mmCIF file of C-alpha atoms and ligand atoms in Angstrom:
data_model
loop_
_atom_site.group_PDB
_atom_site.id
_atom_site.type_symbol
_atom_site.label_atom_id
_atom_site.label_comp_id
_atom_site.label_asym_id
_atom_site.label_seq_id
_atom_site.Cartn_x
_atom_site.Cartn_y
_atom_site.Cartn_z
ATOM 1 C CA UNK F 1 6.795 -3.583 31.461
ATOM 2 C CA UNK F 2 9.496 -0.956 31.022
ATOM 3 C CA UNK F 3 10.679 0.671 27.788
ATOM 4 C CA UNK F 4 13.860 -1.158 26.244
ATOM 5 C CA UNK F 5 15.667 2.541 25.565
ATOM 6 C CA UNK F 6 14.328 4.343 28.362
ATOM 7 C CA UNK F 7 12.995 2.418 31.120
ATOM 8 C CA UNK F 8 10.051 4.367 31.443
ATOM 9 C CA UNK F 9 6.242 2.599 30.782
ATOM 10 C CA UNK F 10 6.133 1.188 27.998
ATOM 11 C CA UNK F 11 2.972 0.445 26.035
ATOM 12 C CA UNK F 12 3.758 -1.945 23.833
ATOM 13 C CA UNK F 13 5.596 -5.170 23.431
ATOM 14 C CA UNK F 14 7.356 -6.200 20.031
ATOM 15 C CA UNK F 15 7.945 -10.027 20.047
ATOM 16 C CA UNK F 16 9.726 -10.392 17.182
ATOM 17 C CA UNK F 17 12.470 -7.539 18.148
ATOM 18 C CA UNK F 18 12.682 -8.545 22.014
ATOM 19 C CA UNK F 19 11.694 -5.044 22.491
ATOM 20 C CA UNK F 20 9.071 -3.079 24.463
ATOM 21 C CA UNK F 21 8.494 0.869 23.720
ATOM 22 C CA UNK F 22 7.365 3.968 25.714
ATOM 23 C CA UNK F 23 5.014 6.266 23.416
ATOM 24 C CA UNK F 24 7.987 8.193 22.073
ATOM 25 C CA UNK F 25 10.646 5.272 21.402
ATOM 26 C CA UNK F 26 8.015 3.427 19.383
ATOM 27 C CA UNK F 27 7.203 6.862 17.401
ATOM 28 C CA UNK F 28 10.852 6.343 17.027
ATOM 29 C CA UNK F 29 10.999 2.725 16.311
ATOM 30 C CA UNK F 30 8.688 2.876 13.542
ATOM 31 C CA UNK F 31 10.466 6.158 11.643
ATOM 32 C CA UNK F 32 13.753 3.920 12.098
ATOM 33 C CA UNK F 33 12.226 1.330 10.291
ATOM 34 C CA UNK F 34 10.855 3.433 7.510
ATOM 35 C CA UNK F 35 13.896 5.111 6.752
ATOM 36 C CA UNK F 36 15.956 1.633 6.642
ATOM 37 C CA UNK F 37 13.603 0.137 4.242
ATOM 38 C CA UNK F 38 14.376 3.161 2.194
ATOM 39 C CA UNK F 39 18.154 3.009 2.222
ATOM 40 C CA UNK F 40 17.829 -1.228 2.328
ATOM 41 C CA UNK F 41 15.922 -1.215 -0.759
ATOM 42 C CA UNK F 42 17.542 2.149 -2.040
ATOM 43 C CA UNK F 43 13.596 3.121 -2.469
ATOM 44 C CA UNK F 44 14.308 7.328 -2.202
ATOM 45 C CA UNK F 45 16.237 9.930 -2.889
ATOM 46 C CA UNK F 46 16.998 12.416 -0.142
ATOM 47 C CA UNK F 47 14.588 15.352 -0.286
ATOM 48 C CA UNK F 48 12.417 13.354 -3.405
ATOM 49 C CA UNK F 49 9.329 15.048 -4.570
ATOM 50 C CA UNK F 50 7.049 12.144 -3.890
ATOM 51 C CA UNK F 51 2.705 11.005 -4.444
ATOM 52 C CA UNK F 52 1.134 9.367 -1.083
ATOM 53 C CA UNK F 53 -1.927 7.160 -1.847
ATOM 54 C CA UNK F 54 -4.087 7.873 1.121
ATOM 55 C CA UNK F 55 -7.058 5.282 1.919
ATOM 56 C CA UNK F 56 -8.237 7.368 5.638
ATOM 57 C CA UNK F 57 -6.557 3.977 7.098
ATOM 58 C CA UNK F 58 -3.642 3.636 9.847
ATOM 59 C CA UNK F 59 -1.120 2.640 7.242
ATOM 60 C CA UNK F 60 -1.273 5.401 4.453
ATOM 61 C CA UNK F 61 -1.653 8.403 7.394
ATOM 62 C CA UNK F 62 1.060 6.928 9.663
ATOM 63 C CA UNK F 63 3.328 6.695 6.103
ATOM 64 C CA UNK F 64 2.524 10.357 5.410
ATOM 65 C CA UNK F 65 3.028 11.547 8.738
ATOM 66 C CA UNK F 66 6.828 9.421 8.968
ATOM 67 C CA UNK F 67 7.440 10.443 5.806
ATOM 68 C CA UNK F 68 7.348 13.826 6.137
ATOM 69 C CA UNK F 69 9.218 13.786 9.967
ATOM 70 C CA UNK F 70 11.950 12.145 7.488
ATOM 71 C CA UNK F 71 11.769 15.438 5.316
ATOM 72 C CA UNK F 72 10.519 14.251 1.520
ATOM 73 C CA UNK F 73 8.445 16.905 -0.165
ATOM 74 C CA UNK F 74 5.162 15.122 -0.059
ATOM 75 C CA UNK F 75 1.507 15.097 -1.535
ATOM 76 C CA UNK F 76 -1.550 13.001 -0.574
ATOM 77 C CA UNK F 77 -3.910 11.469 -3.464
ATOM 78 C CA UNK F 78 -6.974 10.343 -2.418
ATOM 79 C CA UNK F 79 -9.731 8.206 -4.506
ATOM 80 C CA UNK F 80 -12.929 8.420 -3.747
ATOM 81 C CA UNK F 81 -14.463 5.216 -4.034
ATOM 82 C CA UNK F 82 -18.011 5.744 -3.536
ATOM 83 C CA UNK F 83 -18.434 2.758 -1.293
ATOM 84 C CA UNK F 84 -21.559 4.583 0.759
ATOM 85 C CA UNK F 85 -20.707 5.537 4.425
ATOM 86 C CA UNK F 86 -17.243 4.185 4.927
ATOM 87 C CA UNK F 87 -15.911 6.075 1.808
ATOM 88 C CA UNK F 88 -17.494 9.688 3.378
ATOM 89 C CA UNK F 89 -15.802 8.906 6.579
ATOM 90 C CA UNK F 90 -12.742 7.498 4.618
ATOM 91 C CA UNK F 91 -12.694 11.089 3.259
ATOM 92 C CA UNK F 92 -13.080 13.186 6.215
ATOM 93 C CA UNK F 93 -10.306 11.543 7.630
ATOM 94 C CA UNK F 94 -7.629 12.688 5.276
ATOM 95 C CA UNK F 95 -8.949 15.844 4.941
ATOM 96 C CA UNK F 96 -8.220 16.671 8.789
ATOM 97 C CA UNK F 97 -5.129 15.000 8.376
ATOM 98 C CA UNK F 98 -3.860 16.680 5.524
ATOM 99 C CA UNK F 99 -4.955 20.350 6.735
ATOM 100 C CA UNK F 100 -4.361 19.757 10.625
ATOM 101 C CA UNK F 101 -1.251 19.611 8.909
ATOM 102 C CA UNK F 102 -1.199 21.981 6.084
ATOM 103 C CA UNK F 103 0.371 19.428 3.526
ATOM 104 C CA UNK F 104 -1.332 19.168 0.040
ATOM 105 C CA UNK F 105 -3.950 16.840 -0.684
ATOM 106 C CA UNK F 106 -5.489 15.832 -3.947
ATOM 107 C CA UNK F 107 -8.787 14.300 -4.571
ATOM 108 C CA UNK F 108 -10.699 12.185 -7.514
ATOM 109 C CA UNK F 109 -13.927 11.147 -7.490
ATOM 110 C CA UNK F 110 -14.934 7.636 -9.263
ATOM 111 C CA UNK F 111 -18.567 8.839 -9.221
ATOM 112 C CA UNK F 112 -18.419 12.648 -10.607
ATOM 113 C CA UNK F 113 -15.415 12.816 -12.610
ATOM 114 C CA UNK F 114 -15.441 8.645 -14.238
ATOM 115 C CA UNK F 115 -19.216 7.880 -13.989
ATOM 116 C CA UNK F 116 -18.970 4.884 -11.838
ATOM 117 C CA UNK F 117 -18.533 3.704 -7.935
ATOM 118 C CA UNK F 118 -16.820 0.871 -7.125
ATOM 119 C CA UNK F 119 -20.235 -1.333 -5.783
ATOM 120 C CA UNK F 120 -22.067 -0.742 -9.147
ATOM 121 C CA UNK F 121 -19.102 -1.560 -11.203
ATOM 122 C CA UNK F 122 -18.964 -4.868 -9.122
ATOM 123 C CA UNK F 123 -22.458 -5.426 -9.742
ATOM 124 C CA UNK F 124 -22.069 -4.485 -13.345
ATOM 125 C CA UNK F 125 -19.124 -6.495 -14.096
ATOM 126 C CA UNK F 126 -19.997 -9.324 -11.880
ATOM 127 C CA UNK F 127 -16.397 -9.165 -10.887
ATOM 128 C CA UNK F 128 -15.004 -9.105 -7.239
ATOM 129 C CA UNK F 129 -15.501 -5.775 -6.041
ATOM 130 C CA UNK F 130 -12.038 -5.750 -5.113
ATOM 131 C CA UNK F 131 -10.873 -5.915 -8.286
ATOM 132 C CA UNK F 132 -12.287 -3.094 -10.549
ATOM 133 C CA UNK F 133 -11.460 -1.358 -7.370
ATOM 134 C CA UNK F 134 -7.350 -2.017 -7.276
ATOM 135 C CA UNK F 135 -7.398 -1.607 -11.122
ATOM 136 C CA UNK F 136 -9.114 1.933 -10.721
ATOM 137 C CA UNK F 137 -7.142 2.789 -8.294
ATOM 138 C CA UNK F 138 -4.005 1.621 -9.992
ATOM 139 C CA UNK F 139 -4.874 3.705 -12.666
ATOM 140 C CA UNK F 140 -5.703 6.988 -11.316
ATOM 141 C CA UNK F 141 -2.621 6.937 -8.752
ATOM 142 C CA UNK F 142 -0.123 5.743 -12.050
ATOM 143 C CA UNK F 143 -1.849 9.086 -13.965
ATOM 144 C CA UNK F 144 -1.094 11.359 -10.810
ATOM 145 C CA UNK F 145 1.964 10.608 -10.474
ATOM 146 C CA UNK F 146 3.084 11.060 -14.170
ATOM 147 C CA UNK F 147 1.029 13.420 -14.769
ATOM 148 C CA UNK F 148 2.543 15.670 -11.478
ATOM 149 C CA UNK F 149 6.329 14.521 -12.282
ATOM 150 C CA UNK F 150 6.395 12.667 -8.948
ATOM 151 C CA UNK F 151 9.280 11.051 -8.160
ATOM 152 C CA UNK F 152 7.425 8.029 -6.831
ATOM 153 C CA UNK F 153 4.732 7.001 -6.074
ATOM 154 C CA UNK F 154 3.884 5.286 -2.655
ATOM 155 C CA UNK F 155 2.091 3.132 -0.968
ATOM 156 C CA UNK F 156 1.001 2.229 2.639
ATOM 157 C CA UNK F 157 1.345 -1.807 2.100
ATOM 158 C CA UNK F 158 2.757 -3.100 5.732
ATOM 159 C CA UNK F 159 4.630 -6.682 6.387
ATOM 160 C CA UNK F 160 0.773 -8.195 6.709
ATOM 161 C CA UNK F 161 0.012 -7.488 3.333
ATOM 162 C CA UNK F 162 3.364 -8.368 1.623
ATOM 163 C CA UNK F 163 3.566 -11.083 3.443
ATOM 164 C CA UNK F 164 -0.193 -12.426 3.285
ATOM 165 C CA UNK F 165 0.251 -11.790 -0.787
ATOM 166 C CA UNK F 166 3.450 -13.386 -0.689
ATOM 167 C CA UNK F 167 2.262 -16.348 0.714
ATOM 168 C CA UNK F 168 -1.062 -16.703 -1.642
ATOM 169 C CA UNK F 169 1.780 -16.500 -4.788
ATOM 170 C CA UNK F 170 3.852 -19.078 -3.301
ATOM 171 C CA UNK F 171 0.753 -21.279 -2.525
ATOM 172 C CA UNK F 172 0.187 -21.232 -6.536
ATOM 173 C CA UNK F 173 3.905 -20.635 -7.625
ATOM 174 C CA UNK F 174 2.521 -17.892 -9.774
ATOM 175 C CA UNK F 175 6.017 -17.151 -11.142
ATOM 176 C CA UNK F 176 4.997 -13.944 -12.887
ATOM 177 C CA UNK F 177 3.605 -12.311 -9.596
ATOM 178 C CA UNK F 178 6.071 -13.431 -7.350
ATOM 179 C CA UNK F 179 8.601 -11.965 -10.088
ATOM 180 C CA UNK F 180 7.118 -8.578 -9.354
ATOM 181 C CA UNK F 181 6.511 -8.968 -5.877
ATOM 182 C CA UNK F 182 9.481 -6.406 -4.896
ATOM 183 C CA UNK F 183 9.080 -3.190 -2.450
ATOM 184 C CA UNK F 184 10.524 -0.807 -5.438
ATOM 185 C CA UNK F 185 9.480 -0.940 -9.005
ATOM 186 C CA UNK F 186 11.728 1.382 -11.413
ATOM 187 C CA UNK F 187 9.818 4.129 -13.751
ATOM 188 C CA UNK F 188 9.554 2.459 -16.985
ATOM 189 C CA UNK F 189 7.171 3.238 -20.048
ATOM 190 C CA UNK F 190 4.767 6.156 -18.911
ATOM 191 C CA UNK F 191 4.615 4.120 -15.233
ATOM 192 C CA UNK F 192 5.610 5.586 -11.678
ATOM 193 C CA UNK F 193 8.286 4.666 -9.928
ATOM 194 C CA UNK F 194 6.755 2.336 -7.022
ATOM 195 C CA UNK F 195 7.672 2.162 -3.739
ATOM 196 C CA UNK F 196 6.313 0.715 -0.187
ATOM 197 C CA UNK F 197 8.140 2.291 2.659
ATOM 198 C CA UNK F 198 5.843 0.406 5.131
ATOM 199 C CA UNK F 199 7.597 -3.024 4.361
ATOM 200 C CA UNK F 200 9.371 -3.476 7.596
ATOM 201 C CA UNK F 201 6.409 -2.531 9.894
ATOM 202 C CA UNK F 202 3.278 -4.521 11.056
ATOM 203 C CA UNK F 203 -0.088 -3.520 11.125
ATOM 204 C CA UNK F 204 -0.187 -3.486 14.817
ATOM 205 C CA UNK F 205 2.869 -1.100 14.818
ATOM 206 C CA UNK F 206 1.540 1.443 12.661
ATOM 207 C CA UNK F 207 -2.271 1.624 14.613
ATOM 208 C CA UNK F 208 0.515 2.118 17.738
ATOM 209 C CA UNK F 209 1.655 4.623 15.984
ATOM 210 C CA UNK F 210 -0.801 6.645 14.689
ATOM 211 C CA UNK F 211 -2.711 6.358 18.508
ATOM 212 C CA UNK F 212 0.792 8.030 20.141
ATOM 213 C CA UNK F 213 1.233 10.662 17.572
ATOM 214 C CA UNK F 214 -2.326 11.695 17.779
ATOM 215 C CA UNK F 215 -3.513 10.750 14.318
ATOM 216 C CA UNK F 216 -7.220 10.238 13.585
ATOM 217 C CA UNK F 217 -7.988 7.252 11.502
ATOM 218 C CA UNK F 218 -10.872 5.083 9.634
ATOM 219 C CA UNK F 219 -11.015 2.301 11.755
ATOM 220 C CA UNK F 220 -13.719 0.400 10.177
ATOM 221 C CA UNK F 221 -12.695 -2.295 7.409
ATOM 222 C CA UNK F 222 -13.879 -1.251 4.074
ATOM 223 C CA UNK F 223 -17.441 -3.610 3.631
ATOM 224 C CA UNK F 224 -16.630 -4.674 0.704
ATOM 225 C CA UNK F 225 -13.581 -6.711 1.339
ATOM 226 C CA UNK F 226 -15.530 -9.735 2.523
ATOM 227 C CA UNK F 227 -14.472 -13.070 0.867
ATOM 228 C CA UNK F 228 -11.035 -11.355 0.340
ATOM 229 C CA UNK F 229 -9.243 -14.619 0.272
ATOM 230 C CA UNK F 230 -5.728 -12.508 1.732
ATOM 231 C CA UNK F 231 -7.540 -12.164 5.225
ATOM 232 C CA UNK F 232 -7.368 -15.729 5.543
ATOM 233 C CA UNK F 233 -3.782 -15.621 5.006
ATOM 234 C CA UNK F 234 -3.111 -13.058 7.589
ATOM 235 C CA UNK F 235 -4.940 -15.154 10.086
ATOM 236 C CA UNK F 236 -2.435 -18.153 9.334
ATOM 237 C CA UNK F 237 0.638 -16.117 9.384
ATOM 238 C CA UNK F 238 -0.722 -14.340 12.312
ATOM 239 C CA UNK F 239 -0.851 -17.815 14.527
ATOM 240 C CA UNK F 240 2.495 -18.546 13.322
ATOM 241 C CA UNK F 241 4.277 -15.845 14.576
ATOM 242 C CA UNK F 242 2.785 -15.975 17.966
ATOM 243 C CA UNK F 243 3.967 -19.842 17.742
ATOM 244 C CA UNK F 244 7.400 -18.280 16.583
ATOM 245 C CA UNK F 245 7.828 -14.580 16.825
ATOM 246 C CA UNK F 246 9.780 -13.350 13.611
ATOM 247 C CA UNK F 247 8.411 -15.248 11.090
ATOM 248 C CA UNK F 248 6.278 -12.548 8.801
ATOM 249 C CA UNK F 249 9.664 -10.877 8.694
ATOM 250 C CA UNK F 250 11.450 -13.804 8.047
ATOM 251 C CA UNK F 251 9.710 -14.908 5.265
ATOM 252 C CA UNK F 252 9.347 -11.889 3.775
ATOM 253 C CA UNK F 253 12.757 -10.137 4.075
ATOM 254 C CA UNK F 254 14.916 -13.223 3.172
ATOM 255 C CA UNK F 255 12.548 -13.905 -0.125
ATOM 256 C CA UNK F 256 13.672 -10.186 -1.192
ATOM 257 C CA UNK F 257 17.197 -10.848 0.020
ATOM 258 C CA UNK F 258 17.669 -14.493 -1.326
ATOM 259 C CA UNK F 259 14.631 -14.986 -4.078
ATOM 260 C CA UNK F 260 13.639 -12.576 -5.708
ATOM 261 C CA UNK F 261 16.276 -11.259 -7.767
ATOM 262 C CA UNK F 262 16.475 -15.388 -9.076
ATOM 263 C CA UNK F 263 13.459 -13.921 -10.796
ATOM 264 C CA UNK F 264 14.447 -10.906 -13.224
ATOM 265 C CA UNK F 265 14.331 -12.583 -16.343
ATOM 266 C CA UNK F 266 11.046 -13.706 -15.354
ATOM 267 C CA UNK F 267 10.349 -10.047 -14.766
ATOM 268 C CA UNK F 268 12.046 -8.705 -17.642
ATOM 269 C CA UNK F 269 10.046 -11.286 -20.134
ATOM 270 C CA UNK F 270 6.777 -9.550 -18.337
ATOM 271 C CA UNK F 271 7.593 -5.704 -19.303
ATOM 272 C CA UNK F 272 8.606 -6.644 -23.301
ATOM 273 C CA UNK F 273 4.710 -6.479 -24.172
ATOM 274 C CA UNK F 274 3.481 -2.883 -23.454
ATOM 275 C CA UNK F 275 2.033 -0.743 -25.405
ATOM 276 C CA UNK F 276 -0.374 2.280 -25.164
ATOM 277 C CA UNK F 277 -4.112 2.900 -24.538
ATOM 278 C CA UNK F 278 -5.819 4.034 -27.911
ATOM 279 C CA UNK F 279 -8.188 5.637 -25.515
ATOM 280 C CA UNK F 280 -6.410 7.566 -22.575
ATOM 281 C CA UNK F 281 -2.701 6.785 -23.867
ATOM 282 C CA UNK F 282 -2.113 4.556 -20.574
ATOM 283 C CA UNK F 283 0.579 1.798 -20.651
ATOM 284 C CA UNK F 284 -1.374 -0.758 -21.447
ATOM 285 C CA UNK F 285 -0.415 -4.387 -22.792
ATOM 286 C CA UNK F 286 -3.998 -4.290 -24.695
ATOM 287 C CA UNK F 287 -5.641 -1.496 -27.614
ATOM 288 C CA UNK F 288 -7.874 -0.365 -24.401
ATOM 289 C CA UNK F 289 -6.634 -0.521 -21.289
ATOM 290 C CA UNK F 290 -8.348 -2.136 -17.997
ATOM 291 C CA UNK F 291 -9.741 1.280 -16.702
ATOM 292 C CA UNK F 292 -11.086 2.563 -19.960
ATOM 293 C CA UNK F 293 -12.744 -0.949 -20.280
ATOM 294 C CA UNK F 294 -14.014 -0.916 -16.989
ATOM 295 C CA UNK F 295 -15.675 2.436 -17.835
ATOM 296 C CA UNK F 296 -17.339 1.911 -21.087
ATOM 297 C CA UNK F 297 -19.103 -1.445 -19.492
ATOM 298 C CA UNK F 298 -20.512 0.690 -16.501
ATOM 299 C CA UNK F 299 -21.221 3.976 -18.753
ATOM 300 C CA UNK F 300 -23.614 1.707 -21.290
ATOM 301 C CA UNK F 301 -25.036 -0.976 -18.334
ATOM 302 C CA UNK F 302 -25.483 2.206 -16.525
ATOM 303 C CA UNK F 303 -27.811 4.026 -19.168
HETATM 304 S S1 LIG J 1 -11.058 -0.537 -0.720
HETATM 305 FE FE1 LIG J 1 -11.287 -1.501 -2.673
HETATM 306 FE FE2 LIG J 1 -9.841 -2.396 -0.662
HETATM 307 FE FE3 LIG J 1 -12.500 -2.160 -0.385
HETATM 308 S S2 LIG J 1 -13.125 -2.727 -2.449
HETATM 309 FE FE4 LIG J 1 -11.450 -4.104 -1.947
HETATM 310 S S3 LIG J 1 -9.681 -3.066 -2.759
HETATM 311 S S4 LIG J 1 -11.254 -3.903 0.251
HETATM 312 S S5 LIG J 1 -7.767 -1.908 -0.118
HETATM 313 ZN ZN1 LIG J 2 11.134 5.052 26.052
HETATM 314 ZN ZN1 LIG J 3 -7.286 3.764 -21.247
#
């Protein structure tokens, strides 16, 4: 197998663009597709001053790491979750990344600085863990970012996850969520801009990348995502697209060419109703918002 650009070895084969990649041309590869997402989606401005949220996972580090070969003043945020083991090593991880490099990392801590982890509050709250999880950490990145005058905030979500969440939304026509399903959210009422360079790259391409540019990563699935109903859908796009490479892409890219935009008013009806947390002053469609909720119910179960 020789490299499509240079005919050297290549490691890896990419169905879905005919291609196959030496180390350095798929290093390569990926940054090309990371900076077209950005100018497709008109996500960044040169040079912007932007908020990484870092898990210790292949996609947030390989997203710093392009990010910063593609020259945006960056910072890494990193929640500490408190889920035992796999958080500690979660931890570690960005650490080394972030002073291997010398690029500036800040931490929170669910446990010391909000009185909760993310297993008790499941336990408490007899909710999915999952979910007082991606509200906390919605939260606490949102705050960051505001509260550092980011430019945007952004995420590591690849083509899996857009895809597997676009294909849940669609399976229930939740209008509402497909409406906001969109790889760049504007800043509006005390909320980040939102952005997810990753959009054009696969899970398998950014593990490739992050083992030929030398970056360490937690490769151990967090335990708590069991029953996470999205892995399911990964597994059925997965067979599809070795049935017919393309298809993630496909159905993805052409909903935000041809779909999405159908949906503004639906969007625009969503954002009329929010107002601010008489707690933490959070934009928050309810007196007290989600997080501050979330941490009164584990602060008295927890006394
Ligand atoms: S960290 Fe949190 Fe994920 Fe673990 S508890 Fe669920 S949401 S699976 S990205
Ligand atoms: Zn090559
Ligand atoms: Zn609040």
């Amino acid at each position: 197998m020789k490299c499509t650009v240079c005919r050297g070895p290549a490691l890896i084969d990419l169905r879905r663009h005919n291609a196959n990649f030496c180390a350095e041309h798929l290093a390569k590869f990926c940054r090309d597709q990371v900076e077209r997402a950005i100018h497709d989606f008109d996500m960044l401005e040169q040079g912007a001053r932007i908020l990484i949220a870092v898990s210790g996972g292949k996609d947030s580090l390989a997203l710093w790491d392009i990010l910063n070969h593609l020259g945006y003043d960056t910072a890494g945020l990193y929640v500490g979750l408190g889920i035992g083991e796999y958080s500690d090593v979660s931890g570690r991880f960005v650490q080394k990344f972030a002073s291997e490099r010398g690029l500036e990392l800040l931490e929170v801590d669910l446990r010391s600085e909000h009185g909760y982890d993310i297993p008790t509050a499941a336990e408490l709250t007899r909710r999915s863990p999952c979910s007082s999880c991606g509200l906390s950490k919605r939260h606490l990145f949102d705050r960051a970012a505001i509260d550092g005058g980011y430019d945007a905030l952004v995420t590591g979500h690849n083509l899996d996850d857009e895809a597997a969440v676009l294909f849940g939304n669609v399976m229930r026509w939740q209008m509402d969520y497909l409406a906001r399903q969109r790889p760049v959210l504007p800043e509006r009422d005390g909320l980040p801009r939102k952005v997810k360079p990753l959009v054009r790259l696969t899970e398998r391409e950014t593990a490739a990348y992050c083992v030929v540019t030398g970056i360490d990563y937690q490769v151990d699935e967090c335990p708590m995502a069991a029953g996470n109903k999205h892995i399911a859908y990964k597994e059925l796009l997965n067979e599809m697209e070795v049935a017919s490479p393309g298809t993630k892409a496909d159905f993805y890219l052409s909903f935000q060419r041809r779909a999405v935009h159908q949906l503004d008013g639906t969007l625009a009806e969503g954002r009329e109703s929010l107002g601010t947390c008489d707690s933490c002053g959070a934009p928050s469609p309810s007196d007290i918002c989600a997080f501050c909720r979330l941490k009164s119910t584990t602060a008295r179960e927890n006394r």
